[in-house]
Short mmCIF file of N, CA and C and ligand atoms in Angstrom, two decimals:
data_model
loop_
_atom_site.label_atom_id
_atom_site.label_comp_id
_atom_site.label_asym_id
_atom_site.label_seq_id
_atom_site.Cartn_x
_atom_site.Cartn_y
_atom_site.Cartn_z
N UNK U 417 42.66 9.34 5.84
CA UNK U 417 43.33 8.25 5.36
C UNK U 417 43.13 6.94 6.25
N UNK U 418 42.67 5.99 5.75
CA UNK U 418 42.54 4.72 6.51
C UNK U 418 43.86 4.08 6.81
N UNK U 419 44.17 3.76 8.06
CA UNK U 419 45.44 3.20 8.51
C UNK U 419 45.18 1.72 8.77
N UNK U 420 46.31 1.00 8.70
CA UNK U 420 46.26 -0.47 8.98
C UNK U 420 46.23 -0.72 10.43
N UNK U 421 45.30 -1.57 10.90
CA UNK U 421 45.25 -1.88 12.36
C UNK U 421 46.05 -3.04 12.70
N UNK U 422 46.95 -2.89 13.67
CA UNK U 422 47.83 -3.99 14.11
C UNK U 422 47.08 -4.97 14.93
N UNK U 423 47.35 -6.26 14.62
CA UNK U 423 46.51 -7.29 15.33
C UNK U 423 47.40 -8.10 16.30
N UNK U 424 46.92 -8.46 17.32
CA UNK U 424 47.50 -9.48 18.29
C UNK U 424 47.73 -10.73 17.45
N UNK U 425 48.86 -11.44 17.71
CA UNK U 425 49.88 -11.20 18.82
C UNK U 425 51.07 -10.40 18.31
N UNK U 426 50.82 -9.30 17.51
CA UNK U 426 51.99 -8.49 17.17
C UNK U 426 52.57 -7.80 18.42
N UNK U 427 53.95 -7.96 18.50
CA UNK U 427 54.59 -7.55 19.79
C UNK U 427 54.53 -5.98 19.97
N UNK U 428 54.22 -5.26 18.90
CA UNK U 428 53.99 -3.73 19.10
C UNK U 428 52.90 -3.41 20.07
N UNK U 429 51.93 -4.31 20.12
CA UNK U 429 50.82 -4.05 20.99
C UNK U 429 51.13 -4.16 22.47
N UNK U 430 52.34 -4.76 22.73
CA UNK U 430 52.73 -5.04 24.19
C UNK U 430 53.71 -3.95 24.72
N UNK U 431 53.94 -2.91 23.94
CA UNK U 431 54.97 -1.95 24.35
C UNK U 431 54.33 -0.87 25.12
N UNK U 432 55.01 -0.28 26.08
CA UNK U 432 54.61 0.91 26.84
C UNK U 432 54.91 2.17 25.89
N UNK U 433 53.89 3.01 25.58
CA UNK U 433 54.05 4.08 24.67
C UNK U 433 54.79 5.28 25.36
N UNK U 434 55.37 6.10 24.47
CA UNK U 434 55.99 7.27 24.89
C UNK U 434 55.14 8.49 24.91
N UNK U 435 55.30 9.33 25.96
CA UNK U 435 54.47 10.60 25.98
C UNK U 435 54.72 11.47 24.66
N UNK U 436 53.60 12.14 24.30
CA UNK U 436 53.68 13.09 23.19
C UNK U 436 54.30 14.35 23.69
N UNK U 437 55.38 14.86 23.05
CA UNK U 437 56.08 15.96 23.47
C UNK U 437 55.57 17.33 22.95
N UNK U 438 55.04 17.25 21.71
CA UNK U 438 54.48 18.49 21.12
C UNK U 438 53.33 18.19 20.25
N UNK U 439 52.32 19.03 20.34
CA UNK U 439 51.13 18.86 19.48
C UNK U 439 51.45 19.64 18.18
N UNK U 440 51.58 18.85 17.14
CA UNK U 440 52.02 19.36 15.83
C UNK U 440 50.87 19.18 14.84
N UNK U 441 50.92 19.79 13.63
CA UNK U 441 49.99 19.46 12.62
C UNK U 441 50.06 18.04 12.24
N UNK U 442 51.23 17.41 12.26
CA UNK U 442 51.37 15.92 11.94
C UNK U 442 50.51 15.14 13.02
N UNK U 443 50.59 15.47 14.23
CA UNK U 443 49.86 14.81 15.21
C UNK U 443 48.30 14.93 15.03
N UNK U 444 47.91 16.10 14.59
CA UNK U 444 46.49 16.45 14.47
C UNK U 444 45.99 15.59 13.11
N UNK U 445 46.86 15.55 12.27
CA UNK U 445 46.47 14.73 11.01
C UNK U 445 46.40 13.24 11.42
N UNK U 446 47.40 12.72 12.18
CA UNK U 446 47.29 11.34 12.71
C UNK U 446 45.96 11.06 13.46
N UNK U 447 45.63 11.99 14.25
CA UNK U 447 44.45 11.81 15.06
C UNK U 447 43.16 11.70 14.06
N UNK U 448 43.16 12.55 13.05
CA UNK U 448 42.03 12.61 12.11
C UNK U 448 42.06 11.23 11.36
N UNK U 449 43.23 10.71 11.03
CA UNK U 449 43.26 9.44 10.32
C UNK U 449 42.85 8.32 11.26
N UNK U 450 43.22 8.37 12.56
CA UNK U 450 42.80 7.37 13.53
C UNK U 450 41.27 7.43 13.69
N UNK U 451 40.60 8.55 13.79
CA UNK U 451 39.25 8.60 13.86
C UNK U 451 38.56 8.09 12.65
N UNK U 452 39.11 8.34 11.45
CA UNK U 452 38.48 7.86 10.24
C UNK U 452 38.66 6.28 10.18
N UNK U 453 39.75 5.80 10.56
CA UNK U 453 40.07 4.36 10.70
C UNK U 453 39.01 3.67 11.68
N UNK U 454 38.90 4.32 12.88
CA UNK U 454 38.03 3.80 13.91
C UNK U 454 36.53 3.62 13.36
N UNK U 455 36.10 4.57 12.68
CA UNK U 455 34.72 4.60 12.17
C UNK U 455 34.59 3.49 11.09
N UNK U 456 35.60 3.45 10.13
CA UNK U 456 35.55 2.41 9.17
C UNK U 456 35.57 1.06 9.59
N UNK U 457 36.18 0.84 10.79
CA UNK U 457 36.20 -0.39 11.42
C UNK U 457 35.08 -0.73 12.36
N UNK U 458 34.26 0.35 12.41
CA UNK U 458 33.12 0.28 13.28
C UNK U 458 33.43 0.02 14.85
N UNK U 459 34.61 0.72 15.19
CA UNK U 459 35.01 0.74 16.60
C UNK U 459 34.46 1.96 17.39
N UNK U 460 34.62 1.93 18.65
CA UNK U 460 34.32 3.09 19.53
C UNK U 460 35.47 3.76 20.11
N UNK U 461 36.62 3.16 19.81
CA UNK U 461 37.89 3.79 20.31
C UNK U 461 39.09 3.24 19.57
N UNK U 462 40.20 3.94 19.58
CA UNK U 462 41.38 3.43 18.92
C UNK U 462 42.59 4.10 19.61
N UNK U 463 43.65 3.36 19.89
CA UNK U 463 44.84 3.91 20.52
C UNK U 463 45.96 3.89 19.51
N UNK U 464 46.91 4.79 19.61
CA UNK U 464 48.02 4.97 18.61
C UNK U 464 48.75 3.66 18.37
N UNK U 465 49.12 2.81 19.42
CA UNK U 465 49.85 1.61 19.12
C UNK U 465 49.04 0.64 18.17
N UNK U 466 47.73 0.81 18.13
CA UNK U 466 46.95 -0.05 17.21
C UNK U 466 47.10 0.34 15.81
N UNK U 467 47.75 1.37 15.42
CA UNK U 467 48.04 1.70 14.16
C UNK U 467 49.48 1.86 13.99
N UNK U 468 50.34 1.24 14.94
CA UNK U 468 51.59 1.07 14.83
C UNK U 468 52.55 2.23 15.25
N UNK U 469 51.93 3.25 16.01
CA UNK U 469 52.61 4.38 16.58
C UNK U 469 52.72 4.23 18.03
N UNK U 470 53.95 4.33 18.56
CA UNK U 470 54.23 4.09 19.92
C UNK U 470 54.11 5.39 20.79
N UNK U 471 52.99 6.10 20.65
CA UNK U 471 52.86 7.29 21.41
C UNK U 471 51.46 7.29 22.17
N UNK U 472 51.53 8.22 23.24
CA UNK U 472 50.35 8.26 24.15
C UNK U 472 49.28 9.00 23.57
N UNK U 473 48.44 8.61 22.64
CA UNK U 473 47.29 9.29 22.12
C UNK U 473 46.19 8.24 21.74
N UNK U 474 44.95 8.62 22.07
CA UNK U 474 43.85 7.76 21.88
C UNK U 474 42.70 8.67 21.18
N UNK U 475 41.89 7.99 20.40
CA UNK U 475 40.63 8.66 19.99
C UNK U 475 39.46 7.81 20.38
N UNK U 476 38.37 8.41 20.55
CA UNK U 476 37.17 7.66 20.96
C UNK U 476 35.89 8.37 20.54
N UNK U 477 34.80 7.60 20.37
CA UNK U 477 33.50 8.11 20.19
C UNK U 477 32.47 7.06 20.66
N UNK U 478 32.34 6.97 21.99
CA UNK U 478 31.60 5.83 22.48
C UNK U 478 30.14 5.69 22.03
N UNK U 479 29.63 6.84 21.62
CA UNK U 479 28.13 6.88 21.35
C UNK U 479 27.73 6.93 19.90
N UNK U 480 28.60 6.77 19.00
CA UNK U 480 28.28 7.11 17.55
C UNK U 480 27.34 6.19 16.93
N UNK U 481 27.17 5.00 17.48
CA UNK U 481 26.24 3.92 16.91
C UNK U 481 24.78 4.41 17.11
N UNK U 482 24.55 5.11 18.26
CA UNK U 482 23.25 5.57 18.57
C UNK U 482 22.98 7.11 18.45
N UNK U 483 24.11 7.82 18.32
CA UNK U 483 23.90 9.28 18.33
C UNK U 483 24.81 9.72 17.11
N UNK U 484 24.75 11.11 16.89
CA UNK U 484 25.63 11.65 15.95
C UNK U 484 27.07 11.49 16.34
N UNK U 485 27.85 11.51 15.26
CA UNK U 485 29.34 11.22 15.53
C UNK U 485 29.90 12.40 16.26
N UNK U 486 30.70 12.11 17.31
CA UNK U 486 31.29 13.11 18.15
C UNK U 486 32.60 12.58 18.71
N UNK U 487 33.59 12.47 17.75
CA UNK U 487 34.85 11.90 18.26
C UNK U 487 35.81 12.93 18.86
N UNK U 488 36.53 12.36 19.80
CA UNK U 488 37.58 13.27 20.36
C UNK U 488 38.92 12.63 20.34
N UNK U 489 40.00 13.28 20.49
CA UNK U 489 41.30 12.81 20.66
C UNK U 489 41.81 13.25 21.93
N UNK U 490 42.52 12.36 22.66
CA UNK U 490 43.07 12.71 23.95
C UNK U 490 44.68 12.41 23.89
N UNK U 491 45.43 13.44 24.28
CA UNK U 491 46.93 13.24 24.15
C UNK U 491 47.35 13.14 25.66
N UNK U 492 48.30 12.19 25.79
CA UNK U 492 48.88 11.95 27.12
C UNK U 492 47.83 11.76 28.17
N UNK U 493 46.86 10.90 28.04
CA UNK U 493 45.81 10.75 28.93
C UNK U 493 46.33 10.05 30.25
N UNK U 494 45.71 10.51 31.42
CA UNK U 494 45.83 9.72 32.63
C UNK U 494 44.40 9.34 33.02
N UNK U 495 44.24 8.13 33.49
CA UNK U 495 42.91 7.57 33.74
C UNK U 495 42.94 7.05 35.26
N UNK U 496 42.42 7.78 36.15
CA UNK U 496 42.38 7.31 37.56
C UNK U 496 41.12 6.65 37.83
N UNK U 497 41.17 5.38 38.30
CA UNK U 497 39.86 4.72 38.66
C UNK U 497 39.28 5.23 39.91
N UNK U 498 38.06 5.57 39.90
CA UNK U 498 37.43 6.19 41.04
C UNK U 498 36.02 5.69 41.37
N UNK U 499 35.61 4.57 40.63
CA UNK U 499 34.32 4.00 40.85
C UNK U 499 34.35 2.66 41.48
N UNK U 500 33.24 2.08 41.39
CA UNK U 500 33.24 0.64 41.84
C UNK U 500 33.51 -0.27 40.74
N UNK U 501 33.89 -1.55 41.12
CA UNK U 501 34.29 -2.59 40.03
C UNK U 501 32.92 -3.00 39.49
N UNK U 502 32.85 -2.97 38.13
CA UNK U 502 31.68 -3.45 37.39
C UNK U 502 32.23 -4.49 36.34
N UNK U 503 31.29 -5.33 35.79
CA UNK U 503 31.69 -6.21 34.70
C UNK U 503 31.44 -5.53 33.35
N UNK U 504 32.36 -5.35 32.60
CA UNK U 504 32.21 -4.83 31.20
C UNK U 504 31.82 -6.12 30.31
N UNK U 505 30.64 -6.18 29.88
CA UNK U 505 30.16 -7.47 29.20
C UNK U 505 30.63 -7.28 27.70
N UNK U 506 30.96 -8.41 27.12
CA UNK U 506 31.24 -8.39 25.65
C UNK U 506 32.29 -7.37 25.16
N UNK U 507 33.32 -7.23 26.00
CA UNK U 507 34.32 -6.30 25.47
C UNK U 507 35.15 -6.96 24.38
N UNK U 508 35.39 -6.15 23.34
CA UNK U 508 36.14 -6.63 22.21
C UNK U 508 37.12 -5.60 21.92
N UNK U 509 37.92 -5.81 20.89
CA UNK U 509 38.99 -4.87 20.46
C UNK U 509 39.28 -5.04 18.96
N UNK U 510 39.48 -3.92 18.18
CA UNK U 510 39.77 -4.10 16.78
C UNK U 510 41.21 -4.74 16.56
N UNK U 511 41.99 -4.79 17.56
CA UNK U 511 43.28 -5.55 17.43
C UNK U 511 43.27 -7.04 17.92
N UNK U 512 42.16 -7.42 18.42
CA UNK U 512 42.07 -8.80 18.90
C UNK U 512 41.26 -9.66 17.88
N UNK U 513 41.91 -10.54 17.15
CA UNK U 513 41.38 -11.31 16.10
C UNK U 513 40.18 -12.19 16.44
N UNK U 514 39.51 -12.70 15.45
CA UNK U 514 38.41 -13.64 15.41
C UNK U 514 37.12 -13.09 16.19
N UNK U 515 37.09 -11.73 16.34
CA UNK U 515 35.90 -11.13 16.91
C UNK U 515 35.70 -11.59 18.37
N UNK U 516 36.76 -11.97 19.08
CA UNK U 516 36.72 -12.49 20.38
C UNK U 516 36.19 -11.45 21.34
N UNK U 517 35.29 -11.88 22.13
CA UNK U 517 34.73 -10.98 23.19
C UNK U 517 34.70 -11.62 24.57
N UNK U 518 34.82 -10.91 25.65
CA UNK U 518 34.79 -11.52 26.98
C UNK U 518 34.34 -10.51 27.95
N UNK U 519 34.03 -10.95 29.23
CA UNK U 519 33.79 -10.11 30.34
C UNK U 519 35.09 -9.61 30.97
N UNK U 520 35.03 -8.35 31.22
CA UNK U 520 36.32 -7.78 31.77
C UNK U 520 35.90 -6.89 32.99
N UNK U 521 36.49 -7.08 34.10
CA UNK U 521 36.31 -6.11 35.38
C UNK U 521 36.85 -4.76 35.02
N UNK U 522 35.98 -3.68 35.27
CA UNK U 522 36.35 -2.38 34.97
C UNK U 522 35.85 -1.44 36.16
N UNK U 523 36.33 -0.26 36.12
CA UNK U 523 35.74 0.70 37.04
C UNK U 523 34.57 1.45 36.50
N UNK U 524 33.56 1.71 37.32
CA UNK U 524 32.36 2.34 36.74
C UNK U 524 32.69 3.87 36.49
N UNK U 525 33.64 4.50 36.96
CA UNK U 525 33.94 5.78 36.96
C UNK U 525 35.49 6.18 36.95
N UNK U 526 35.82 7.10 36.11
CA UNK U 526 37.32 7.41 36.07
C UNK U 526 37.44 8.95 36.06
N UNK U 527 38.63 9.41 36.55
CA UNK U 527 38.91 10.76 36.37
C UNK U 527 39.95 10.84 35.22
N UNK U 528 39.52 11.56 34.16
CA UNK U 528 40.36 11.72 33.08
C UNK U 528 41.11 13.00 33.02
N UNK U 529 42.48 12.88 32.90
CA UNK U 529 43.25 14.12 32.70
C UNK U 529 44.11 13.92 31.30
N UNK U 530 44.52 14.98 30.75
CA UNK U 530 45.26 14.91 29.60
C UNK U 530 45.18 16.19 28.89
N UNK U 531 45.46 16.20 27.56
CA UNK U 531 45.29 17.34 26.63
C UNK U 531 44.48 17.00 25.49
N UNK U 532 43.75 18.06 24.91
CA UNK U 532 43.11 17.97 23.67
C UNK U 532 44.13 18.38 22.62
N UNK U 533 43.68 18.36 21.34
CA UNK U 533 44.58 18.60 20.27
C UNK U 533 44.91 20.02 20.06
N UNK U 534 44.21 20.96 20.87
CA UNK U 534 44.50 22.38 20.94
C UNK U 534 45.55 22.69 22.14
N UNK U 535 45.88 21.64 22.79
CA UNK U 535 46.75 21.84 24.00
C UNK U 535 46.02 22.15 25.30
N UNK U 536 44.68 22.19 25.30
CA UNK U 536 43.90 22.47 26.48
C UNK U 536 44.07 21.31 27.46
N UNK U 537 44.21 21.73 28.77
CA UNK U 537 44.24 20.68 29.76
C UNK U 537 42.80 20.23 30.13
N UNK U 538 42.68 18.84 30.10
CA UNK U 538 41.36 18.25 30.47
C UNK U 538 41.50 17.71 31.94
N UNK U 539 40.36 17.81 32.62
CA UNK U 539 40.19 17.18 33.95
C UNK U 539 38.69 16.93 34.06
N UNK U 540 38.22 15.70 33.91
CA UNK U 540 36.80 15.38 33.91
C UNK U 540 36.53 14.07 34.50
N UNK U 541 35.29 13.96 35.18
CA UNK U 541 34.88 12.61 35.59
C UNK U 541 34.03 12.03 34.47
N UNK U 542 34.36 10.85 34.20
CA UNK U 542 33.69 10.07 33.11
C UNK U 542 33.04 8.82 33.58
N UNK U 543 31.74 8.63 33.34
CA UNK U 543 31.09 7.42 33.89
C UNK U 543 30.51 6.51 32.86
N UNK U 544 30.16 5.37 33.21
CA UNK U 544 29.46 4.42 32.30
C UNK U 544 30.32 3.92 31.18
N UNK U 545 29.65 3.72 30.01
CA UNK U 545 30.36 3.11 28.86
C UNK U 545 31.49 3.90 28.43
N UNK U 546 31.39 5.28 28.30
CA UNK U 546 32.65 6.08 27.95
C UNK U 546 33.77 5.77 28.97
N UNK U 547 33.47 5.52 30.17
CA UNK U 547 34.57 5.26 31.18
C UNK U 547 35.28 3.96 30.80
N UNK U 548 34.37 2.93 30.39
CA UNK U 548 35.02 1.58 30.05
C UNK U 548 35.87 1.77 28.81
N UNK U 549 35.39 2.52 27.88
CA UNK U 549 36.22 2.68 26.55
C UNK U 549 37.49 3.40 26.88
N UNK U 550 37.43 4.39 27.80
CA UNK U 550 38.65 5.07 28.20
C UNK U 550 39.64 4.10 28.77
N UNK U 551 39.21 3.27 29.71
CA UNK U 551 40.07 2.34 30.44
C UNK U 551 40.68 1.44 29.43
N UNK U 552 39.84 0.94 28.45
CA UNK U 552 40.28 -0.01 27.44
C UNK U 552 41.37 0.65 26.60
N UNK U 553 41.11 1.86 26.12
CA UNK U 553 42.10 2.48 25.19
C UNK U 553 43.30 2.89 25.94
N UNK U 554 43.12 3.39 27.15
CA UNK U 554 44.34 3.74 27.98
C UNK U 554 45.26 2.51 28.31
N UNK U 555 44.65 1.36 28.45
CA UNK U 555 45.43 0.17 28.58
C UNK U 555 46.44 -0.10 27.44
N UNK U 556 45.94 0.16 26.18
CA UNK U 556 46.68 0.04 25.01
C UNK U 556 47.96 0.79 25.12
N UNK U 557 47.92 1.98 25.75
CA UNK U 557 49.12 2.81 25.77
C UNK U 557 50.14 2.19 26.83
N UNK U 558 49.67 1.35 27.61
CA UNK U 558 50.58 0.65 28.56
C UNK U 558 50.90 -0.76 28.09
N UNK U 559 50.65 -1.02 26.86
CA UNK U 559 50.92 -2.31 26.28
C UNK U 559 49.93 -3.47 26.78
N UNK U 560 48.79 -3.07 27.14
CA UNK U 560 47.90 -3.97 27.78
C UNK U 560 46.61 -4.15 26.90
N UNK U 561 46.19 -5.47 26.64
CA UNK U 561 44.92 -5.75 25.88
C UNK U 561 43.85 -6.24 26.85
N UNK U 562 42.61 -6.19 26.50
CA UNK U 562 41.60 -6.71 27.42
C UNK U 562 41.76 -8.26 27.74
N UNK U 563 42.42 -8.95 26.78
CA UNK U 563 42.67 -10.41 27.04
C UNK U 563 43.72 -10.56 28.07
N UNK U 564 44.45 -9.45 28.45
CA UNK U 564 45.37 -9.62 29.63
C UNK U 564 44.62 -9.45 30.93
N UNK U 565 43.33 -9.26 30.86
CA UNK U 565 42.51 -9.02 32.10
C UNK U 565 41.44 -10.16 32.23
N UNK U 566 41.59 -11.20 31.49
CA UNK U 566 40.59 -12.29 31.59
C UNK U 566 41.31 -13.45 32.30
N UNK U 567 40.50 -14.48 32.67
CA UNK U 567 41.03 -15.51 33.45
C UNK U 567 42.14 -16.30 32.58
N UNK U 568 43.08 -16.93 33.24
CA UNK U 568 44.10 -17.66 32.57
C UNK U 568 43.52 -18.81 31.73
N UNK U 569 42.47 -19.39 32.23
CA UNK U 569 41.80 -20.48 31.47
C UNK U 569 41.28 -19.96 30.11
N UNK U 570 40.53 -18.83 30.23
CA UNK U 570 39.87 -18.25 28.94
C UNK U 570 41.00 -17.88 28.03
N UNK U 571 42.03 -17.25 28.63
CA UNK U 571 43.15 -16.74 27.78
C UNK U 571 43.85 -17.93 27.06
N UNK U 572 44.08 -18.98 27.82
CA UNK U 572 44.74 -20.10 27.08
C UNK U 572 43.86 -20.65 25.93
N UNK U 573 42.57 -20.73 26.20
CA UNK U 573 41.65 -21.22 25.20
C UNK U 573 41.68 -20.26 23.95
N UNK U 574 41.72 -19.05 24.22
CA UNK U 574 41.68 -17.97 23.11
C UNK U 574 43.00 -18.12 22.34
N UNK U 575 44.13 -18.26 23.11
CA UNK U 575 45.43 -18.29 22.44
C UNK U 575 45.56 -19.56 21.63
N UNK U 576 44.93 -20.60 22.07
CA UNK U 576 44.90 -21.85 21.27
C UNK U 576 44.04 -21.60 19.91
N UNK U 577 43.01 -20.85 19.88
CA UNK U 577 42.26 -20.56 18.74
C UNK U 577 43.04 -19.68 17.76
N UNK U 578 43.74 -18.63 18.29
CA UNK U 578 44.45 -17.71 17.52
C UNK U 578 45.67 -18.55 16.82
N UNK U 579 46.35 -19.48 17.57
CA UNK U 579 47.35 -20.31 17.04
C UNK U 579 46.90 -20.99 15.74
N UNK U 580 45.79 -21.67 16.01
CA UNK U 580 45.23 -22.42 14.85
C UNK U 580 44.82 -21.59 13.68
N UNK U 581 44.28 -20.50 14.02
CA UNK U 581 43.86 -19.57 13.00
C UNK U 581 45.13 -19.10 12.19
N UNK U 582 46.22 -18.68 12.83
CA UNK U 582 47.46 -18.29 12.21
C UNK U 582 48.04 -19.36 11.35
N UNK U 583 47.99 -20.54 11.87
CA UNK U 583 48.50 -21.71 11.10
C UNK U 583 47.70 -21.89 9.77
N UNK U 584 46.39 -21.71 9.91
CA UNK U 584 45.58 -21.97 8.69
C UNK U 584 45.67 -20.85 7.66
N UNK U 585 46.26 -19.76 8.11
CA UNK U 585 46.56 -18.54 7.19
C UNK U 585 47.89 -18.75 6.49
N UNK U 586 48.80 -19.54 7.17
CA UNK U 586 50.18 -19.58 6.70
C UNK U 586 50.28 -20.33 5.36
NI1 NI O 187 41.31 -2.21 21.85
#
């Protein structure tokens, strides 16, 4: 089932999400719907608050545009930065309107821990583009968007465009 994607400046995107307490059939169904929604929107990742659920779960498939689809869901992820700072070029987000993209400083490598949908504990080192996607999606679970990591000047300019756009929709 395709879910509706929550868009900035919806305040639900700014909340810190609650840990998942139990992996249930309902949670697995939600993950499957999030994956379907992500592909339909042509994204490489999606976090639960983006579909209006305030829980710590994300789905991702960083390589599906070039390779076969290989989506995974991660429950209660922790993402520890352990690389050098790199610039993620052209970062965008399905929840950030107007197709806005910007450069964002990220870590080149992360240590990912969490659970898969079978309850297995994960502990992996992730590098490159998948590491950037993980940092981006994990930020959502803490109520953070990539536009919270750009310069004040760029952010003000973007907020001005969004305001205008919202007005034109009203
Ligand atoms: Ni996003």
